[in-house]
Coordinates of C-alpha atoms in Angstrom, one line a residue:
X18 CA 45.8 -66.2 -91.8
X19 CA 49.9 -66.0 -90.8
X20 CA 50.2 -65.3 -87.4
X21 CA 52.8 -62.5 -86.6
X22 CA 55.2 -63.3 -84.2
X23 CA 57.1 -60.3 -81.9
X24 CA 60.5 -61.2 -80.8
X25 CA 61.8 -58.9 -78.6
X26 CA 65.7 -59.4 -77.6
X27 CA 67.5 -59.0 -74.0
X28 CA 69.6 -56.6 -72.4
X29 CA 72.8 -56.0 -74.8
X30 CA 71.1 -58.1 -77.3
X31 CA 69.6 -57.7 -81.2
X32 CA 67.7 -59.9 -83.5
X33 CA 70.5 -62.3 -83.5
X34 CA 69.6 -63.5 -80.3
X35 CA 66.6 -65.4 -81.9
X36 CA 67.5 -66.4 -85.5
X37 CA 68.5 -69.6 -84.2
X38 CA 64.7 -70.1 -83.3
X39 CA 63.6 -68.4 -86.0
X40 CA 65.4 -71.1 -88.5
X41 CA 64.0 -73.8 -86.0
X42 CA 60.8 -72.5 -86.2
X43 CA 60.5 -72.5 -90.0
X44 CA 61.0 -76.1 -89.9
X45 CA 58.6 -77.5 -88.2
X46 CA 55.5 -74.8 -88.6
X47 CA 54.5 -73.8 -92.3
X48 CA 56.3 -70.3 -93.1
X49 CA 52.5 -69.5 -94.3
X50 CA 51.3 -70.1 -90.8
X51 CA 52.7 -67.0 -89.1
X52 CA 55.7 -64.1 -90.0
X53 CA 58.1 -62.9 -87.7
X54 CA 58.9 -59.6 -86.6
X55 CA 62.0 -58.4 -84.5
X56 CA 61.8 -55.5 -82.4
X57 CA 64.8 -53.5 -81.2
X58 CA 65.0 -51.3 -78.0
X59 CA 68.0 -49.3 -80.0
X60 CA 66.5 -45.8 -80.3
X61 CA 68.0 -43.5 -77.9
X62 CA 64.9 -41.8 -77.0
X63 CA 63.9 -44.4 -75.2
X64 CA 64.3 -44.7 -71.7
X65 CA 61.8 -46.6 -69.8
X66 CA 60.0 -50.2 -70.2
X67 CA 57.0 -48.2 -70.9
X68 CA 58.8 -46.4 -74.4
X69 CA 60.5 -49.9 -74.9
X70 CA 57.0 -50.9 -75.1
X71 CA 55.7 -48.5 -77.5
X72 CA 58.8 -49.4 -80.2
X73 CA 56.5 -52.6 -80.3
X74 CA 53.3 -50.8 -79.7
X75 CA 54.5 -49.5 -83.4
X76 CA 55.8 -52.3 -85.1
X77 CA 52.4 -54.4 -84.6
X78 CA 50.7 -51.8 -86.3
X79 CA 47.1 -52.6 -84.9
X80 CA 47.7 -56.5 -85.4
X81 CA 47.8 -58.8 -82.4
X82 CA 50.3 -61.6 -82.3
X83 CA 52.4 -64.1 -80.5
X84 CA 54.6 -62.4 -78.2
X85 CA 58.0 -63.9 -77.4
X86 CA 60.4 -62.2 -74.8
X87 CA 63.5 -62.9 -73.4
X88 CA 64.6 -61.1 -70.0
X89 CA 64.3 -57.7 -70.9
X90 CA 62.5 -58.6 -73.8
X91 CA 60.1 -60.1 -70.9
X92 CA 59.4 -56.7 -68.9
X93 CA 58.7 -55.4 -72.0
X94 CA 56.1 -57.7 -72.8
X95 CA 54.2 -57.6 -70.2
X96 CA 54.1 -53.7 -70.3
X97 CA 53.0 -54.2 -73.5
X98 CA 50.0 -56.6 -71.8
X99 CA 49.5 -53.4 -69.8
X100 CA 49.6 -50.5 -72.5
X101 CA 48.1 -52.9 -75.2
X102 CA 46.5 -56.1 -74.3
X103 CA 44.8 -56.5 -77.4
X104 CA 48.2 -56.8 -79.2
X105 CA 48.7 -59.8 -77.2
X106 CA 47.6 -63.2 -78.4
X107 CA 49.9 -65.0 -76.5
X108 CA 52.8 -65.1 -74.6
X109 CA 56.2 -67.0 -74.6
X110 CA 58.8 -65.8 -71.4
X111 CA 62.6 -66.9 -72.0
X112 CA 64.8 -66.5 -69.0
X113 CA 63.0 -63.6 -67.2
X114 CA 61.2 -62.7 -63.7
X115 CA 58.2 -60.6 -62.8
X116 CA 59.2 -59.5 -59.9
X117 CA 61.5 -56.7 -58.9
X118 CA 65.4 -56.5 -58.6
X119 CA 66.9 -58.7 -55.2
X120 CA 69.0 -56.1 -53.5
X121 CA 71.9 -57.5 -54.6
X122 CA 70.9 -57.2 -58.3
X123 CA 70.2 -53.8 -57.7
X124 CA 73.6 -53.0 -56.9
X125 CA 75.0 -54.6 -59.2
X126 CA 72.7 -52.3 -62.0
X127 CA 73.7 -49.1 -59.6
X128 CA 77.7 -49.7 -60.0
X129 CA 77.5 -50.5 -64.1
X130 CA 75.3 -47.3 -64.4
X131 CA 78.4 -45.5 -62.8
X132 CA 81.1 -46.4 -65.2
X133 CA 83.0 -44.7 -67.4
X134 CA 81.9 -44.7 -71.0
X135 CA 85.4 -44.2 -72.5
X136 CA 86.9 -47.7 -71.2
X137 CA 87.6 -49.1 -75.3
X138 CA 85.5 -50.9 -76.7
X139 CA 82.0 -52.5 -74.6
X140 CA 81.7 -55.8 -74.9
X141 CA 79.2 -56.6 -72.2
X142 CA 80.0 -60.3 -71.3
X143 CA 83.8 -61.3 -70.7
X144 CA 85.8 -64.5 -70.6
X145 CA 85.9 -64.2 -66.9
X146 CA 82.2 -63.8 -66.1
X147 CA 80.7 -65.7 -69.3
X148 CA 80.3 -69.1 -67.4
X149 CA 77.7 -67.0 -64.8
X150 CA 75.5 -66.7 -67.9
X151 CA 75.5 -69.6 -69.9
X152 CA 75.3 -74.1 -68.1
X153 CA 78.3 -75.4 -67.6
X154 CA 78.3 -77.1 -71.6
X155 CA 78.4 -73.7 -72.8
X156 CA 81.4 -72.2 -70.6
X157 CA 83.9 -73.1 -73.5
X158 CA 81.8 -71.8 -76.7
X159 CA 83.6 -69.4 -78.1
X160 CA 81.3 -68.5 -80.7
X161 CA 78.6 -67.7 -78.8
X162 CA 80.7 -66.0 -76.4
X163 CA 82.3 -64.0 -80.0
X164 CA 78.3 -63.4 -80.9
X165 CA 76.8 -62.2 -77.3
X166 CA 80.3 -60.0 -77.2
X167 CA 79.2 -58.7 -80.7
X168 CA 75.5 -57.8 -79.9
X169 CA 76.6 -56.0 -76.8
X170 CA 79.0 -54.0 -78.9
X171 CA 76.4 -53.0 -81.2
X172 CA 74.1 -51.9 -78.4
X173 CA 77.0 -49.8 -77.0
X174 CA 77.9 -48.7 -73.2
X175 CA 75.2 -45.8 -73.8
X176 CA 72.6 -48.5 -74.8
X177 CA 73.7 -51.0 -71.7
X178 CA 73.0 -47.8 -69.9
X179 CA 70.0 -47.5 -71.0
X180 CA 68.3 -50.4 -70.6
X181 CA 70.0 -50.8 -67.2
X182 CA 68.1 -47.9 -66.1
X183 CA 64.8 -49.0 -67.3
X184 CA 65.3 -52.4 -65.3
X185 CA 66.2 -50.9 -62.2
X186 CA 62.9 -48.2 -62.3
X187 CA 60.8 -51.1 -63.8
X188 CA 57.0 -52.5 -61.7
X189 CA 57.2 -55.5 -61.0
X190 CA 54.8 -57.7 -63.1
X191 CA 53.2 -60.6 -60.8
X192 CA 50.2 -58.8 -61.1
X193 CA 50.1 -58.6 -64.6
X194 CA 50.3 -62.2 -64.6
X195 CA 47.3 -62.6 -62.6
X196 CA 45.5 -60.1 -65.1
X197 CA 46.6 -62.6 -67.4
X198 CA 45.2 -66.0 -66.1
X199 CA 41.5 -64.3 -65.8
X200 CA 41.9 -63.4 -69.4
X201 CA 43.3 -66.5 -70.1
X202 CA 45.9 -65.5 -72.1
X203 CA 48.0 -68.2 -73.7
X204 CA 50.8 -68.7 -72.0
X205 CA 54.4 -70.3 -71.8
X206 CA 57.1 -70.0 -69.9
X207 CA 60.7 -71.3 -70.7
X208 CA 63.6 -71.2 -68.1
X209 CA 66.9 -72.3 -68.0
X210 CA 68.3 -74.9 -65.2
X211 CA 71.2 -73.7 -65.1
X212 CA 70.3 -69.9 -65.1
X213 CA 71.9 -67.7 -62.7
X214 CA 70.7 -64.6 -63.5
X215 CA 67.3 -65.4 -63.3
X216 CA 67.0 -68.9 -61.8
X217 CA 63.8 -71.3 -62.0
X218 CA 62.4 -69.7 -58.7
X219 CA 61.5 -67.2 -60.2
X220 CA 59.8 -68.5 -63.3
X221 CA 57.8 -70.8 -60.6
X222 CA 56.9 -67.6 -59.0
X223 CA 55.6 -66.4 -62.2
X224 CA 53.9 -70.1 -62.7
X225 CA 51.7 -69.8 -59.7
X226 CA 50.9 -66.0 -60.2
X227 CA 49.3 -67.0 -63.6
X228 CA 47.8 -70.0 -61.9
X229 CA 49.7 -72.3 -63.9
X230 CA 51.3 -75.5 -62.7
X231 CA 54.9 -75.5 -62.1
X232 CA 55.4 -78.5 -64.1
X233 CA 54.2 -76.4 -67.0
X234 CA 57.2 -74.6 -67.2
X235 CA 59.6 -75.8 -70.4
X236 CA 62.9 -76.6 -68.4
X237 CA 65.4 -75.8 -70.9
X238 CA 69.0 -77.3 -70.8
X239 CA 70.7 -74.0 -70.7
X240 CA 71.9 -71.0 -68.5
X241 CA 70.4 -67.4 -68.5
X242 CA 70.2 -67.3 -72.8
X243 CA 67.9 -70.0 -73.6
X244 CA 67.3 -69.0 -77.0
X245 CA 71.3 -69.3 -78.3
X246 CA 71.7 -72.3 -76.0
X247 CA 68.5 -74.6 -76.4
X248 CA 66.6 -73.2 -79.4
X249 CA 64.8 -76.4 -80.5
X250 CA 62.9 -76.4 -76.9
X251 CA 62.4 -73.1 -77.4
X252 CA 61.1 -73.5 -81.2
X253 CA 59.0 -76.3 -79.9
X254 CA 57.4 -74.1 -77.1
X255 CA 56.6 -71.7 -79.5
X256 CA 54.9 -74.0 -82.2
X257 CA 52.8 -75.2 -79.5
X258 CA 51.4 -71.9 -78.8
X259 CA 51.1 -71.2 -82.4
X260 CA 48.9 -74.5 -82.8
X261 CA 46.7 -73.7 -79.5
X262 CA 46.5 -70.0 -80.8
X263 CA 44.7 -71.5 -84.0
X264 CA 42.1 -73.5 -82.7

């Protein structure tokens, strides 16, 4: 039986975020083996982790599946763990924490939420911040710079907004982790070692919550977007899970 897989993109990102896994994917697990399915957080009713978690609540349709999110894409998943669990069949985290915003983080959310939303066009990521989100290899791509520009733009500033405000009033998720290991959920986690945003601290927090080993954790050669930078890890993480899921 294929095995549906849930993508669920970051903050200011669409379905392009995880193509390049998706084509990875195809390649080295039989396309009759499991069918993806990309999720969007783009419907401006939605406000909360808890309603982003319903857009895949909907999508799933009744039919558990591999669940893979990155950062926001993250909260979202385990909110779905809460709302759902039987939706869950396993879990792959890209490049996101449990826990709840560092004051400084916080701040940082606050002052975006309070600018003007008639500055031209939103791009999201600019030249002069890009090399906080993606290793050092990547401060110099210009394409993926042009493509995470373009999937911000397509979210729009009212989007951004958006999901900025369901960050900052999110629960923190530790605890859902925990929930996880005594359900022993399958479960991997991917994080970049060069990520700033949400740096490998964290995902060891969320290691030893779920009572996994810290050496568990897929070290990917990347900053905060580990899917666009190191997809083959990520594509390999995945087929794992698919492979343990079917035994």
């Amino acid at each position: 039986m294929s095995t549906p897989i849930y993508f669920l993109p970051g903050m200011l990102c669409d379905d392009r975020l995880w193509r390049p896994v998706w084509t990875l994917l195809k390649q080295v697990v039989p396309q009759d083996a499991w069918h993806g399915r990309f999720c969007l957080f783009d419907d401006a009713a939605n406000e909360t982790i808890a309603d982003f978690a319903q857009t895949v609540v909907a999508l799933a349709a009744g039919k558990p599946g591999i669940v893979a999110g990155f950062s926001l894409g993250g909260h979202v998943a385990f909110e779905l763990y809460r709302q759902a669990p039987e939706l869950v069949a396993g879990l792959v985290l890209c490049n996101t924490s449990a826990g709840l915003d560092t004051p400084e983080r916080r701040r940082e959310r606050e002052a975006f939420l309070s600018t003007s939303e008639t500055l031209g066009q939103f791009k999201g990521v600019t030249k002069s911040n890009w090399s906080r989100y993606v290793s050092p290899q990547n401060a110099n791509n210009k394409a993926m710079l042009s493509l995470v520009q373009s999937m911000a733009g397509e979210v729009g500033i009212s989007g951004a907004k958006r999901q900025a405000r369901a960050l900052l009033n999110r629960q923190e998720s530790l605890t859902t982790l925990a929930a996880m290991a005594v359900n022993r959920l399958p479960l991997c986690m991917c994080a970049g070692v060069d990520d700033q945003i949400t740096p490998m601290a964290q995902t060891e927090q969320m290691a030893k919550a779920a009572d996994l080993p810290v050496s568990s954790i897929v070290r990917l050669s990347s900053g905060h977007i580990g899917p666009l930078e190191a997809p083959q890890a990520v594509a390999m993480t995945m087929a794992t899970l698919l492979a343990s899921s079917a035994t």
